[in-house]
Structures are given as C-alpha cells and as structure tokens.
GROMACS .gro file of C-alpha atoms in nm:
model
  266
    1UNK     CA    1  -0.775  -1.831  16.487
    2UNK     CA    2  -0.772  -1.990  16.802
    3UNK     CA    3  -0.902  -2.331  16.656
    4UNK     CA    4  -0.667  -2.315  16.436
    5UNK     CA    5  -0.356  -2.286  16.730
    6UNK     CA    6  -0.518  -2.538  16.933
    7UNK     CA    7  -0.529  -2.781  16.622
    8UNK     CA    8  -0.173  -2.665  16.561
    9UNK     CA    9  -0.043  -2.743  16.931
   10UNK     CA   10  -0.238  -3.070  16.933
   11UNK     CA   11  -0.074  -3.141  16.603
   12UNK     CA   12   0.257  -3.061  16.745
   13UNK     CA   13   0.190  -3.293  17.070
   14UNK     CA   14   0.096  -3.621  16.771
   15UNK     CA   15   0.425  -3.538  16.624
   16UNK     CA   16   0.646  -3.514  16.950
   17UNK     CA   17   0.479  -3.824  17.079
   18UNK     CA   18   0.540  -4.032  16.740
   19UNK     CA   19   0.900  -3.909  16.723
   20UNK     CA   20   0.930  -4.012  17.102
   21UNK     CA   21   0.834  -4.353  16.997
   22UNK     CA   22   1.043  -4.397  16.720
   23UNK     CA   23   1.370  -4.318  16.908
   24UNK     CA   24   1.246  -4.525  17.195
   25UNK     CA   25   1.193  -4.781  17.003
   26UNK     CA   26   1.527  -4.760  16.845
   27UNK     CA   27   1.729  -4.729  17.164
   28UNK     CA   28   1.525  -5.058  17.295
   29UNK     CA   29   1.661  -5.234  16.948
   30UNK     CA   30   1.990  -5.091  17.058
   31UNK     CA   31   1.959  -5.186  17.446
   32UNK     CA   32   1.797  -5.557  17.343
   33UNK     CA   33   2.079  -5.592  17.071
   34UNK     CA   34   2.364  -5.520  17.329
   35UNK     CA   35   2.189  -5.752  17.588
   36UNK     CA   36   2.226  -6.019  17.304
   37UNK     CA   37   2.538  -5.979  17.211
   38UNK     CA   38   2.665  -6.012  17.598
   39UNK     CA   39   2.430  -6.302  17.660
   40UNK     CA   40   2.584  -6.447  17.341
   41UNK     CA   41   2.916  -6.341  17.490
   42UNK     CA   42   2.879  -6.498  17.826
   43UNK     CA   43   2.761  -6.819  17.681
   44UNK     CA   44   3.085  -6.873  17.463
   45UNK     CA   45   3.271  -6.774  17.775
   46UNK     CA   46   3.095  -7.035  17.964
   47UNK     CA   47   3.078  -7.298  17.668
   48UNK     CA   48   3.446  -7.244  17.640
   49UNK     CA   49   3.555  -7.267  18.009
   50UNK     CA   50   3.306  -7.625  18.027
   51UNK     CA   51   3.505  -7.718  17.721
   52UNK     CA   52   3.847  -7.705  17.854
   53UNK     CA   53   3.777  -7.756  18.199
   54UNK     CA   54   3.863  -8.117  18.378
   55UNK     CA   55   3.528  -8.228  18.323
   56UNK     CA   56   3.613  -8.357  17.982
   57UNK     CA   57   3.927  -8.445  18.016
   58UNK     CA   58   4.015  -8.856  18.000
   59UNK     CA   59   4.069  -8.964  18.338
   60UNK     CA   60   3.987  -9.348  18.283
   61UNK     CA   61   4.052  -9.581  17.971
   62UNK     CA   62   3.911  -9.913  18.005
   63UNK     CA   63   4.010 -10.244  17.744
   64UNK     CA   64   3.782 -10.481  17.644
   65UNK     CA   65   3.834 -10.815  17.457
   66UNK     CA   66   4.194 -10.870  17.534
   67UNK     CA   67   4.314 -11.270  17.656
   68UNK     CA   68   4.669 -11.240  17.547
   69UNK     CA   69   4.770 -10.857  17.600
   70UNK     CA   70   4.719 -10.750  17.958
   71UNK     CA   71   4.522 -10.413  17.968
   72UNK     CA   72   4.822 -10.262  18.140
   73UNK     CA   73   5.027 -10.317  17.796
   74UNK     CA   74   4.789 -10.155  17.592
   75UNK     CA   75   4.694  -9.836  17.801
   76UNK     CA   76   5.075  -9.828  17.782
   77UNK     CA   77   5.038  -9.766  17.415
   78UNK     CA   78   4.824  -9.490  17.434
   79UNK     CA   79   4.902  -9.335  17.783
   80UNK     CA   80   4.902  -8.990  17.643
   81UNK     CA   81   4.506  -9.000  17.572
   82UNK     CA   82   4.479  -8.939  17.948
   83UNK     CA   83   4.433  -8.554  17.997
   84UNK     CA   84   4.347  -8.521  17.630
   85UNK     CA   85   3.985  -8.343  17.599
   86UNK     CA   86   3.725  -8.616  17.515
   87UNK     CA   87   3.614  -8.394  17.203
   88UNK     CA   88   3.979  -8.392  17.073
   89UNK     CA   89   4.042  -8.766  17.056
   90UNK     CA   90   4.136  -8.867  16.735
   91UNK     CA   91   4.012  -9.206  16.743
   92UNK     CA   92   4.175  -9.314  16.375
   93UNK     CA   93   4.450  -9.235  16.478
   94UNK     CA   94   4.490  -9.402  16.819
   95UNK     CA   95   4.329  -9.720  16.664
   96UNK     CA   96   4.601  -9.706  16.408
   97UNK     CA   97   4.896  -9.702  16.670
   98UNK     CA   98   4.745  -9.983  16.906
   99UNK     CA   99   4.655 -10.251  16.619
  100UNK     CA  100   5.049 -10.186  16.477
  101UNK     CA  101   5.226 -10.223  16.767
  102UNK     CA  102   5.093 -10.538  16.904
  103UNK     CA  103   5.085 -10.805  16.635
  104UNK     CA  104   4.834 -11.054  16.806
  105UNK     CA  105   4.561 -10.731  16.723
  106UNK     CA  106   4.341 -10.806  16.446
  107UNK     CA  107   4.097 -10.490  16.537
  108UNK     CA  108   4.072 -10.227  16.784
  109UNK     CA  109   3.790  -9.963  16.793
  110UNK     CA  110   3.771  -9.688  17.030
  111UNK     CA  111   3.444  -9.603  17.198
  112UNK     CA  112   3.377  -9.243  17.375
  113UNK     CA  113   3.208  -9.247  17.697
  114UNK     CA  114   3.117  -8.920  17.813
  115UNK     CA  115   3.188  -8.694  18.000
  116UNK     CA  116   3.558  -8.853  18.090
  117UNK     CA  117   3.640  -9.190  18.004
  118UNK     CA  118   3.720  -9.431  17.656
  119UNK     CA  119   3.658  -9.773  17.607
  120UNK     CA  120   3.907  -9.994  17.394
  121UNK     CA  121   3.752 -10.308  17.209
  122UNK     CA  122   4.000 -10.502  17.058
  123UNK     CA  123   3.951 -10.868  16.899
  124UNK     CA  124   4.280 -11.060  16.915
  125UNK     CA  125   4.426 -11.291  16.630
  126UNK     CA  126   4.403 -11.677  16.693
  127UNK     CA  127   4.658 -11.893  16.640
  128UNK     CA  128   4.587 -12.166  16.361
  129UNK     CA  129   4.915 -12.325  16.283
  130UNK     CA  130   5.253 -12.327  16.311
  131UNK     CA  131   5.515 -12.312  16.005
  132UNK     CA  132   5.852 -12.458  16.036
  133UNK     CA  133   6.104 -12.315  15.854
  134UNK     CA  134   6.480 -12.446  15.923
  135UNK     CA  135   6.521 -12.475  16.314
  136UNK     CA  136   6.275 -12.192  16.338
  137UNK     CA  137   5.896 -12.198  16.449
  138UNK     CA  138   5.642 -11.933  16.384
  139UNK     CA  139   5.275 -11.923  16.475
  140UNK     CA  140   5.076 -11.840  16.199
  141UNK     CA  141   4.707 -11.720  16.258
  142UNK     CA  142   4.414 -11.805  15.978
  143UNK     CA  143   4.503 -11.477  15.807
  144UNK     CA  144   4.847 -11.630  15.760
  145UNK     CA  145   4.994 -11.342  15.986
  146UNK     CA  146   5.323 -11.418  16.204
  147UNK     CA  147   5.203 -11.400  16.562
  148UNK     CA  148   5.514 -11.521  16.733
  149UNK     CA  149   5.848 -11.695  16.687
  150UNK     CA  150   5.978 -11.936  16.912
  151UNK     CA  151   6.270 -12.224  16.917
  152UNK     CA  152   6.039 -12.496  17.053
  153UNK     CA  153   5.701 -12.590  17.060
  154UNK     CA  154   5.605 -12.490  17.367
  155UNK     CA  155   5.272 -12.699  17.558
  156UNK     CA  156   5.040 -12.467  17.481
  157UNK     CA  157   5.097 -12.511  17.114
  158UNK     CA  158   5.151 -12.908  17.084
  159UNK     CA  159   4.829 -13.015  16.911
  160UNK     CA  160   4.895 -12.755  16.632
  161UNK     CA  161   4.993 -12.830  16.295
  162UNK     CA  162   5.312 -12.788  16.188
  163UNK     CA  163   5.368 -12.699  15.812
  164UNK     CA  164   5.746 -12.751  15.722
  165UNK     CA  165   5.942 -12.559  15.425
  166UNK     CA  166   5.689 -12.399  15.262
  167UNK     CA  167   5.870 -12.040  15.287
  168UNK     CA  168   6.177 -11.980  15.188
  169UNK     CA  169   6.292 -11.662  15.435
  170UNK     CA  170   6.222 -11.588  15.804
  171UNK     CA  171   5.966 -11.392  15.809
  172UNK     CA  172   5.872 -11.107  16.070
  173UNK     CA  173   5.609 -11.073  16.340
  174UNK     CA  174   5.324 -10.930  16.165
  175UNK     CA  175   5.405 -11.054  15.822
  176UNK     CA  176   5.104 -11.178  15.635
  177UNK     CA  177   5.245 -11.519  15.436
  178UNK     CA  178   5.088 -11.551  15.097
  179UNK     CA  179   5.075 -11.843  15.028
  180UNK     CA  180   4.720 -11.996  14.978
  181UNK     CA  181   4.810 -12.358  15.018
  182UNK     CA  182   4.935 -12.312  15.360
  183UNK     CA  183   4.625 -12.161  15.512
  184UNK     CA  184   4.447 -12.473  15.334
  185UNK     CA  185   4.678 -12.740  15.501
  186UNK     CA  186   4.555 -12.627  15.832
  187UNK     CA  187   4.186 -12.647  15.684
  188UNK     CA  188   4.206 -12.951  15.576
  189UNK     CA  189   4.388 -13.062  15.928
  190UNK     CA  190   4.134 -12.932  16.094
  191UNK     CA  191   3.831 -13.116  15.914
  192UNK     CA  192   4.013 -13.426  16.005
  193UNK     CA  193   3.880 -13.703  16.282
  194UNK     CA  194   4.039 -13.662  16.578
  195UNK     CA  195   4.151 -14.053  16.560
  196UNK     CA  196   4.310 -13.924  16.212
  197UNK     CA  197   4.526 -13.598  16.314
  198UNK     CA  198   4.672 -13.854  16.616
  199UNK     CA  199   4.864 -14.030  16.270
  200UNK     CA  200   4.969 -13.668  16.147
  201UNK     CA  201   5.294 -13.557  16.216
  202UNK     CA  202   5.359 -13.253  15.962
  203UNK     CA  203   5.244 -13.092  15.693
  204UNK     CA  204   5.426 -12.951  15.344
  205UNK     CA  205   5.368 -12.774  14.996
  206UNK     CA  206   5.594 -12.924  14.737
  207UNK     CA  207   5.798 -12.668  14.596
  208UNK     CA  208   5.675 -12.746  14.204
  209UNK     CA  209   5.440 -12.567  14.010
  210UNK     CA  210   5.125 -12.700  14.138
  211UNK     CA  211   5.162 -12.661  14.503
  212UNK     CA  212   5.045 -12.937  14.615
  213UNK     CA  213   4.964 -12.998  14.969
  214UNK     CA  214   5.089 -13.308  15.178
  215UNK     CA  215   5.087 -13.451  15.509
  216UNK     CA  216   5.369 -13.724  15.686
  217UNK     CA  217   5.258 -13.944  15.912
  218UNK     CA  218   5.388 -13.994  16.247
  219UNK     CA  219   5.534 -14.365  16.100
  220UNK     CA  220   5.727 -14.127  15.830
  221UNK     CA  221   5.428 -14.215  15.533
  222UNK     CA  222   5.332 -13.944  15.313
  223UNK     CA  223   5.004 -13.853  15.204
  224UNK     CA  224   4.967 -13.657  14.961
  225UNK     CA  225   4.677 -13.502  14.946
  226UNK     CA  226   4.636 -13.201  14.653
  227UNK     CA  227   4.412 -12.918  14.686
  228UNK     CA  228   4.158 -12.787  14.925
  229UNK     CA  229   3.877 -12.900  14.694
  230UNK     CA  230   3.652 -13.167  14.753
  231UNK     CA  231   3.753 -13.219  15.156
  232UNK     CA  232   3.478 -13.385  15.243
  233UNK     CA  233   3.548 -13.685  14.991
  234UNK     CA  234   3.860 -13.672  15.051
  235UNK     CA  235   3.883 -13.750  15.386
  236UNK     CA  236   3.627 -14.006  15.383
  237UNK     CA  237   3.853 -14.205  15.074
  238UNK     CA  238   4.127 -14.177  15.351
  239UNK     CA  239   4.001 -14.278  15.690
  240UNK     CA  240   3.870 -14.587  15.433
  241UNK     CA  241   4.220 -14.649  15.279
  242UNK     CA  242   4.343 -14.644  15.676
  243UNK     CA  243   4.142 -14.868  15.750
  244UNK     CA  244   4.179 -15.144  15.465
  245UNK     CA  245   4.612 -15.107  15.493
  246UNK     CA  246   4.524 -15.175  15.882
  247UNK     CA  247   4.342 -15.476  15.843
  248UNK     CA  248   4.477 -15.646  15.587
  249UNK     CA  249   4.845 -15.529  15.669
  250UNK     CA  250   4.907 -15.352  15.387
  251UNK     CA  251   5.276 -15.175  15.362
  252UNK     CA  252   5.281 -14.858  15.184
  253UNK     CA  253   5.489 -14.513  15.140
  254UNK     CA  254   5.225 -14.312  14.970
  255UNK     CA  255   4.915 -14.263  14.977
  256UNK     CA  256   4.785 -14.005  14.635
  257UNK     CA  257   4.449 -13.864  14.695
  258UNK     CA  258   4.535 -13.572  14.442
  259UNK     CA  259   4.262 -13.765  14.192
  260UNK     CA  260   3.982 -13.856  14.446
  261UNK     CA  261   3.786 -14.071  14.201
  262UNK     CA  262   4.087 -14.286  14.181
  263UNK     CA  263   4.331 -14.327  14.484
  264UNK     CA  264   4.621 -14.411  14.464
  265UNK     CA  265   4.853 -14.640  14.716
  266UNK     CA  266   5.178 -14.715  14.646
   0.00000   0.00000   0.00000
C-alpha cells in the first residue's frame, strides 16, 4: 500500500511538472508574442517618423542640359517640389508641366537623388529654320515645332533658311507644322556647299498639288528643285549647271531639277 502512494505522489509530481510546462510555455508564446508586436510597433513608429521627417524632404533641385532656359526659370516651374517628401514625387507628372510650359523643351526626365535632392535633365529643341509667313518670322526646329516668333531676323539667326508662304495661318509657339516639304527644304539646304547656300536667298513650297520645293537665289533666280529624293544627284547636277551658266554667261530664270536625269534651264 505504501508503494502504491509513493507511485501515486510521484505520479502526481510528473503531472504537476508537465502542466507547469505547458502553461509556461504558453505564457512565454504570450510574453514573446507581445514583445513582437511592440518591437513591430516601435519600428513603424520609427519608420514613420524617418519617413516624414526633414531628412527626405527636397531641399536642392539641380538642372542639367539647359543652354537656352536659365536653371532659375525652370526651378521656377516646379518650385513647389521643394519640401515635398522624396518618396512622394510624382515624377510624370512634374516632367509633364516643365516640357509644356517652355516650348524650346523637347525632353525632361527627373532623376531622384537620395536622401534630399532631384536632378532635372532636359534636352532642348534646336533651331533648324525659319518660316516666313507675311511680315512674320518663326523659328521652326527639325520637328517642325514653333520655337519663337520674332519681327526681324535677329544675328544670331542670319545664316538660317528662310522658307516663305508655305503656311497659310500664324501659328503658335509650340505648334508642330505638318507639312513634310518644309522640314525637307531645310534638308536639302543643309546638304548644300557652303559656296552654294551663299547664292540662296529663300526657300518655298508651291501651293499646287505636288508640293514642290524651291529655292530663289539671292540675284531673284528660282530653282526649283522637287522632292527630297535623290539629294545627292541633285546637288551635284546643280553646282555643275552653276558652273557652266558662270562660264559661259549663260542668262537664265529657272533652273528645273524636278527630273534629275534631264535638267532643265530656261
């Protein structure tokens, strides 16, 4: 009988001890869960305070690429970027507003520098000709966009080609000018010797079906000169056809290069 209570009370101890465990064990699940939670807790606290703190926030904005725009117009543009959290910037967005408010802008991309600052890279349109339209003159880039409009020709633009009537409205700063044959004239200028664009005055489209494209000369002679196709040949036939009028003095009006196998000078 006395085994038998010893065996029970030893029994008893196993039980105790196991149920001991068990609730220890679930109060540490408890204690480790709660620790969790406020570790979790305090780090969101902290990730948040960090986050909206003045660490992010845009103190310094910084353009790159511009020649025409000073930096100071741009920034101008955007000015309320500064103070904006670096994680917030919507860089669409603020792209979008710089590249339609300045009309030289082809491109603008934002770049994020952390922890504080942006970087603007912008690539400015170049001016490729000029189009003439009544007593009106409008730089045109190579995308046929309206970059400026001015009364006169100005220094800085004196060497540029000047296409005459080949719109029929003014057009607006920023416009984009469809017509093809335009863009070409200034193509074809451009592949000209320099000894040859000295004898161009102008440029034109003739306002028939085919378009075609002509130059006058500073002596008031018109060349007419077609498409854009076959440049190369072109301009050789002409610098040749210079050359013969000029030495055997030659008067002429017109010179028709719109058929290139066969010339024609009248």
């Amino acid at each position: 009988r006395c085994n038998l209570m010893t065996g029970k009370i030893i029994e008893d101890k196993r039980i105790y001890s196991r149920r001991r465990k068990i609730i220890l064990k679930k109060w540490l699940s408890v204690f480790w869960i709660i620790v969790i939670i406020i570790l979790f807790g305090l780090a969101l606290w902290g990730l948040n305070y960090f986050y909206n703190s003045d660490y992010f926030k845009i103190k310094k904005i910084e353009i790159k690429g511009n020649n025409f725009y000073k930096s100071e117009e741009i920034i101008t543009a955007v000015n309320d970027l500064k103070g904006i959290n670096i994680f917030e910037v919507d860089k669409k967005k603020y792209e979008n507003i710089i590249s339609s408010n300045f009309a030289r802008l082809k491109d603008a991309q934002i770049s994020k520098i952390f922890p504080d600052s942006l970087v603007i890279n912008i690539k400015e349109r170049t001016p490729f000709l000029i189009l003439l339209y009544k007593t009106q003159y409008f730089l045109v880039d190579n995308e046929g966009v309206i970059l400026e409009r001015f009364a006169e020709i100005n220094e800085e633009y004196k060497d540029f080609l000047i296409v005459e009537n080949a719109i029929n409205h003014i057009p607006e700063i920023g416009e984009k000018i469809a017509k093809k044959n335009i863009l070409s004239a200034g193509d074809i200028y451009k592949s000209f010797s320099e000894e040859l664009k000295k004898s161009i005055k102008s440029a034109g489209i003739t306002m028939d079906a085919s378009g075609d494209i002509f130059f006058k000369t500073v002596d008031n002679k018109m060349i007419i000169y077609g498409n854009s196709n076959e440049i190369t040949k072109k301009n050789t036939i002409l610098e040749q056809i210079f050359k013969d009028l000029h030495n055997e003095k030659i008067y002429y009006s017109i010179i028709d290069l719109r058929i290139s196998d066969n010339p024609v000078v009248k």
